[in-house]
Coordinates of C-alpha atoms in Angstrom, one line a residue:
X592 CA 1.2 -14.1 17.6
X593 CA 4.7 -15.6 17.8
X594 CA 6.7 -14.7 21.2
X595 CA 10.4 -15.0 21.1
X596 CA 12.5 -15.0 24.4
X597 CA 15.8 -16.4 25.3
X598 CA 15.4 -19.3 27.4
X599 CA 18.4 -20.6 30.1
X600 CA 16.7 -23.7 31.7
X601 CA 13.9 -25.9 31.0
X602 CA 12.1 -27.8 34.0
X603 CA 9.7 -30.1 33.9
X604 CA 7.7 -30.0 36.9
X605 CA 6.9 -34.0 38.5
X606 CA 7.3 -34.6 41.6
X607 CA 9.0 -37.7 43.2
X608 CA 7.6 -38.5 46.7
X609 CA 7.9 -41.3 49.4
X610 CA 4.9 -44.3 49.0
X611 CA 3.6 -42.7 52.6
X612 CA 2.7 -38.9 51.1
X613 CA -0.9 -38.2 51.2
X614 CA -2.5 -36.0 49.3
X615 CA -3.9 -32.8 50.5
X616 CA -7.5 -32.1 49.4
X617 CA -7.5 -28.3 49.4
X618 CA -7.9 -25.5 47.0
X619 CA -5.2 -22.6 46.6
X620 CA -4.8 -19.8 44.0
X621 CA -4.2 -16.0 44.3
X622 CA -7.0 -14.0 43.6
X623 CA -8.7 -13.4 40.0
X624 CA -10.4 -10.0 39.4
X625 CA -12.7 -12.0 36.9
X626 CA -15.9 -13.2 38.9
X627 CA -16.9 -15.9 36.7
X628 CA -13.6 -17.4 37.2
X629 CA -14.3 -19.1 40.7
X630 CA -17.4 -20.6 39.3
X631 CA -15.8 -22.1 35.9
X632 CA -13.2 -23.5 38.6
X633 CA -15.8 -25.4 40.6
X634 CA -17.6 -26.7 37.7
X635 CA -14.4 -28.0 35.5
X636 CA -12.6 -29.2 38.7
X637 CA -14.4 -32.2 38.6
X638 CA -13.0 -33.3 35.3
X639 CA -9.1 -32.8 36.7
X640 CA -7.4 -35.9 38.3
X641 CA -4.1 -36.7 40.3
X642 CA -2.0 -38.9 38.6
X643 CA 0.2 -41.1 41.1
X644 CA 2.8 -43.1 39.3
X645 CA 5.0 -46.3 41.8
X646 CA 8.3 -46.3 40.6
X647 CA 11.2 -48.7 42.2
X648 CA 14.0 -47.1 41.9
X649 CA 17.7 -48.5 44.0
X650 CA 14.7 -50.9 45.6
X651 CA 13.2 -48.1 47.0
X652 CA 9.8 -47.1 46.1
X653 CA 8.7 -44.3 45.2
X654 CA 5.4 -41.9 43.9
X655 CA 5.8 -39.5 40.6
X656 CA 3.0 -37.4 41.0
X657 CA 1.5 -35.3 38.5
X658 CA -2.0 -34.1 36.7
X659 CA -4.3 -35.1 34.1
X660 CA -7.6 -34.6 32.9
X661 CA -11.0 -36.7 31.7
X662 CA -11.0 -36.9 28.1
X663 CA -14.5 -38.9 27.8
X664 CA -16.7 -40.4 30.3
X665 CA -16.0 -43.6 30.1
X666 CA -12.6 -43.6 31.7
X667 CA -10.3 -42.0 29.3
X668 CA -7.5 -39.8 31.1
X669 CA -5.1 -37.7 29.1
X670 CA -1.8 -36.5 31.2
X671 CA 2.0 -35.9 29.9
X672 CA 4.5 -38.7 28.9
X673 CA 7.0 -37.9 31.9
X674 CA 4.3 -38.4 34.6
X675 CA 3.5 -42.5 34.0
X676 CA 6.9 -43.4 31.8
X677 CA 8.3 -46.2 33.3
X678 CA 6.1 -47.0 36.0
X679 CA 5.5 -50.3 37.5
X680 CA 1.5 -49.1 38.3
X681 CA -0.6 -46.1 38.2
X682 CA -3.4 -44.7 40.4
X683 CA -5.6 -41.8 39.4
X684 CA -7.1 -39.6 42.2
X685 CA -10.7 -38.3 41.4
X686 CA -12.3 -34.9 42.7
X687 CA -14.4 -37.3 44.7
X688 CA -12.0 -38.9 46.6
X689 CA -11.7 -41.9 45.1
X690 CA -8.2 -43.5 44.0
X691 CA -8.6 -45.6 41.1
X692 CA -6.3 -48.1 39.1
X693 CA -5.1 -47.0 35.6
X694 CA -3.5 -48.2 32.8
X695 CA -1.4 -46.6 29.7
X696 CA -3.3 -47.6 26.5
X697 CA -1.7 -45.3 24.5
X698 CA 2.1 -42.9 24.8
X699 CA 2.9 -40.9 22.4
X700 CA 6.7 -40.1 23.1
X701 CA 7.0 -37.7 20.1
X702 CA 4.3 -35.1 21.7
X703 CA 4.8 -36.8 25.5
X704 CA 1.0 -37.2 25.2
X705 CA -0.3 -40.5 27.1
X706 CA -3.7 -42.0 27.2
X707 CA -5.1 -43.8 30.3
X708 CA -7.8 -46.0 30.8
X709 CA -9.7 -46.6 34.2
X710 CA -12.4 -49.0 34.8
X711 CA -14.9 -46.4 35.8
X712 CA -17.6 -44.7 33.8
X713 CA -19.6 -42.1 34.2
X714 CA -17.2 -39.8 34.8
X715 CA -17.1 -35.9 34.0
X716 CA -15.2 -35.2 30.7
X717 CA -13.4 -31.9 30.4
X718 CA -14.6 -29.7 27.5
X719 CA -12.2 -28.6 24.8
X720 CA -12.1 -25.1 23.3
X721 CA -9.4 -23.7 20.8
X722 CA -6.2 -22.3 21.5
X723 CA -6.3 -20.3 18.1
X724 CA -8.6 -17.7 19.4
X725 CA -6.0 -16.9 22.1
X726 CA -4.2 -13.3 22.2
X727 CA -2.2 -11.4 25.0
X728 CA -5.6 -10.4 26.7
X729 CA -6.7 -13.9 27.3
X730 CA -6.8 -14.6 31.2
X731 CA -6.5 -18.5 31.8
X732 CA -6.2 -20.8 34.8
X733 CA -4.6 -23.9 35.3
X734 CA -6.1 -26.6 37.3
X735 CA -4.0 -30.0 38.6
X736 CA -1.9 -30.8 41.8
X737 CA 0.5 -28.3 42.7
X738 CA 3.2 -29.6 44.9
X739 CA 1.0 -32.2 46.1
X740 CA -2.1 -30.0 46.9
X741 CA -4.9 -31.2 44.9
X742 CA -7.2 -29.7 43.1
X743 CA -5.1 -26.2 43.1
X744 CA -6.0 -23.4 41.0
X745 CA -2.9 -21.2 39.3
X746 CA -3.7 -18.1 37.1
X747 CA -2.4 -16.2 34.4
X748 CA -2.3 -14.9 31.2
X749 CA -1.6 -15.9 27.5
X750 CA 1.4 -14.8 26.8
X751 CA 2.2 -16.0 23.1
X752 CA 3.7 -19.3 20.9
X753 CA 7.1 -20.1 20.6
X754 CA 8.5 -21.2 16.9
X755 CA 7.7 -24.5 17.9
X756 CA 4.2 -24.1 18.8
X757 CA 4.2 -24.2 22.3
X758 CA 1.5 -22.0 24.0
X759 CA 3.7 -19.1 26.4
X760 CA 1.6 -18.8 29.7
X761 CA 2.0 -15.5 32.4
X762 CA 1.3 -18.5 35.2
X763 CA 3.2 -19.9 38.0
X764 CA 3.8 -23.5 37.7
X765 CA 4.7 -25.7 39.9
X766 CA 5.7 -29.3 40.8
X767 CA 2.8 -31.8 40.2
X768 CA 1.5 -29.0 37.2
X769 CA 2.8 -31.6 34.4
X770 CA -0.1 -32.6 32.8
X771 CA -2.9 -30.2 34.2
X772 CA -5.5 -28.5 31.6
X773 CA -5.3 -24.7 30.6
X774 CA -8.4 -23.4 30.9
X775 CA -9.7 -20.2 29.4
X776 CA -12.7 -17.7 30.6
X777 CA -15.3 -20.0 29.7
X778 CA -13.6 -23.4 31.5
X779 CA -12.7 -24.7 28.0
X780 CA -9.0 -26.8 27.9
X781 CA -7.0 -25.3 25.4
X782 CA -3.7 -26.8 26.2
X783 CA -1.8 -29.0 28.8
X784 CA 0.9 -27.9 31.1
X785 CA 4.6 -29.4 30.1
X786 CA 6.6 -27.0 32.4
X787 CA 8.2 -24.0 32.8
X788 CA 11.1 -21.9 31.1
X789 CA 13.0 -19.7 33.0
X790 CA 14.5 -16.6 31.7
X791 CA 17.6 -14.8 32.9
X792 CA 15.6 -12.3 34.9
X793 CA 13.4 -14.9 36.5
X794 CA 16.6 -16.8 37.9
X795 CA 17.9 -13.9 39.3
X796 CA 15.0 -13.2 41.2
X797 CA 14.3 -14.1 44.6
X798 CA 10.9 -15.0 44.3
X799 CA 11.5 -17.2 41.2
X800 CA 11.0 -20.5 42.8
X801 CA 7.9 -21.6 40.5
X802 CA 8.5 -18.3 38.2
X803 CA 9.1 -17.9 34.4
X804 CA 7.0 -18.7 31.7
X805 CA 4.7 -21.6 31.6
X806 CA 4.7 -23.8 28.6
X807 CA 1.4 -25.9 27.2
X808 CA 0.9 -28.2 24.2
X809 CA -1.9 -26.8 22.5
X810 CA -5.2 -28.5 23.0
X811 CA -5.5 -28.9 19.2
X812 CA -2.2 -31.1 19.0
X813 CA -3.3 -33.0 22.0
X814 CA -7.0 -33.8 20.3
X815 CA -5.4 -35.2 17.4
X816 CA -3.1 -37.6 18.9
X817 CA -5.6 -38.9 21.3
X818 CA -8.2 -39.2 18.5
X819 CA -5.4 -41.1 15.9
X820 CA -4.7 -43.3 19.6
X821 CA -8.6 -44.2 19.8
X822 CA -8.6 -45.4 16.2
X823 CA -5.4 -47.7 17.0
X824 CA -7.0 -49.2 19.7
X825 CA -10.3 -50.3 18.1
X826 CA -8.4 -52.5 15.7
X827 CA -6.4 -54.0 18.9
X828 CA -8.0 -57.3 19.9
X829 CA -5.5 -59.0 22.5
X830 CA -7.2 -60.5 25.6
X831 CA -6.4 -63.1 28.4
X832 CA -8.6 -62.2 30.9
X833 CA -6.7 -60.8 34.0
X834 CA -5.3 -57.6 36.1
X835 CA -2.6 -57.5 37.7
X836 CA -0.3 -55.2 39.8
X837 CA 3.3 -55.1 41.1
X838 CA 4.8 -56.9 43.8
X839 CA 5.0 -54.7 47.1
X840 CA 8.2 -55.8 47.8
X841 CA 9.7 -54.0 44.5
X842 CA 11.0 -57.4 42.9
X843 CA 11.0 -55.6 38.9
X844 CA 8.8 -56.7 36.4
X845 CA 7.3 -59.3 38.9
X846 CA 3.3 -58.9 39.0
X847 CA 0.9 -60.5 41.1
X848 CA -2.6 -61.5 39.9
X849 CA -5.3 -59.6 41.3
X850 CA -8.6 -60.8 39.3
X851 CA -9.3 -63.5 36.8
X852 CA -12.4 -62.9 34.2
X853 CA -14.6 -65.6 34.7
X854 CA -14.6 -68.4 31.9
X855 CA -12.0 -66.1 29.9
X856 CA -8.2 -67.5 28.8
X857 CA -6.0 -67.1 31.9
X858 CA -8.9 -68.7 33.7
X859 CA -9.1 -71.4 31.7
X860 CA -5.3 -72.1 31.6
X861 CA -5.3 -72.6 35.0
X862 CA -4.0 -69.5 36.5
X863 CA -5.4 -68.0 39.2
X864 CA -6.2 -64.9 41.9
X865 CA -2.5 -64.6 43.7
X866 CA -0.3 -66.4 41.3
X867 CA 2.9 -64.1 40.4
X868 CA 3.9 -63.7 36.9
X869 CA 7.3 -63.6 36.8
X870 CA 8.0 -64.2 33.0
X871 CA 6.3 -63.6 29.5
X872 CA 7.5 -65.7 26.4
X873 CA 10.6 -66.6 27.6
X874 CA 11.5 -63.1 29.0
X875 CA 11.4 -61.4 32.6
X876 CA 8.0 -58.6 32.6
X877 CA 9.4 -55.1 31.8
X878 CA 6.3 -53.8 33.6
X879 CA 2.5 -54.0 33.7
X880 CA 2.3 -51.6 31.1
X881 CA 4.3 -53.3 28.8
X882 CA 2.8 -56.2 29.5
X883 CA -0.4 -54.8 28.6
X884 CA 0.6 -53.4 25.4
X885 CA 1.9 -56.6 23.8
X886 CA -0.9 -58.7 25.0
X887 CA -3.0 -56.3 23.4
X888 CA -1.6 -56.4 19.9
X889 CA -1.6 -60.0 19.7
X890 CA -3.9 -62.0 17.4
X891 CA -6.8 -64.0 18.4
X892 CA -5.9 -67.8 18.9
X893 CA -2.1 -66.8 19.4
X894 CA -0.6 -69.0 22.1
X895 CA 1.5 -67.4 25.0
X896 CA 3.4 -68.8 27.6
X897 CA 3.8 -67.1 31.0
X898 CA 6.6 -68.4 33.6
X899 CA 4.3 -68.4 36.6
X900 CA 4.9 -69.0 40.5
X901 CA 2.1 -70.5 42.7
X902 CA 3.1 -70.4 46.1
X903 CA 6.7 -72.2 46.4
X904 CA 6.1 -73.8 43.3
X905 CA 7.4 -72.0 39.6
X906 CA 5.5 -73.3 36.4
X907 CA 4.8 -72.5 33.1
X908 CA 1.3 -71.9 31.9
X909 CA 0.0 -71.8 27.8
X910 CA -2.3 -69.3 27.1
X911 CA -4.4 -68.7 24.0
X912 CA -5.4 -65.5 23.4
X913 CA -8.8 -64.3 22.5
X914 CA -10.8 -61.1 21.3
X915 CA -11.7 -58.4 23.0
X916 CA -11.9 -55.2 20.7
X917 CA -11.0 -52.0 22.2
X918 CA -14.0 -49.5 21.2
X919 CA -13.5 -45.9 20.3
X920 CA -16.0 -44.1 23.0
X921 CA -19.2 -42.7 21.4
X922 CA -19.1 -38.9 20.6
X923 CA -15.3 -39.1 20.7
X924 CA -14.2 -35.9 19.4

């Protein structure tokens, strides 16, 4: 069903909070008549994550907070692009309380869909459904981070589709919900929250702080993007064997080496844990994400150069790239 409506304002719910902000681990949501919904929530909340992106703006450290879900048990997480855009580092909070570093391995700006990778296996992946089976009687739920509360539950109904193909939801969408999965009555993901659109009536309402029409990308579109990404990643082989994170003093682009793979290219070149990367291929490093993407695109035997600080000494190291193929997860859909 096509659902036409005049929108006067579009809001993308991403929270910006100081680094000292601590996420509360609690469950919220209004009462739902369907008795099966709480049971579905209890099971599928294991596949929902909170995504916190570290950003440095005007020499101020902040977290950008959104939501996401586990696409595959091998540590693949789906979120929306604006949650992780221009971030220096990313942490993902799992339902069991673990905070896991993540890195961007694919970011499709056209559909605003991002794929993250965690160095964790054995996670519970989200079951995927079909948005094509929805009608105006379909009850839906959204799980994610709402106003810093994780996990939180929002309940609503399917209203229709826009001419652009977005799902319209009669559902509260609060800051932090961006990237949350939309679940059908069987607990299967049928879409991903991208924001909300305010109508004139909701703007004039005193109770419309998070009201309006919730907007979501159909899961079929998200799935196509992610499967395409996984196939592309399987042919990218660049690897140098280090893990890094941004410096805490907020020097833009500077990365500290937090780990070096034994026998890897970086170790062989003389790079060690605690070194600071300040340049790559003769230019400043833009961010952790851009460096990782650049290295993955390199071919085995390519030689690259890093500008590195070791204590008070600055020097340059040449590293010869080796092969480490990204494998599409078994059973990818």
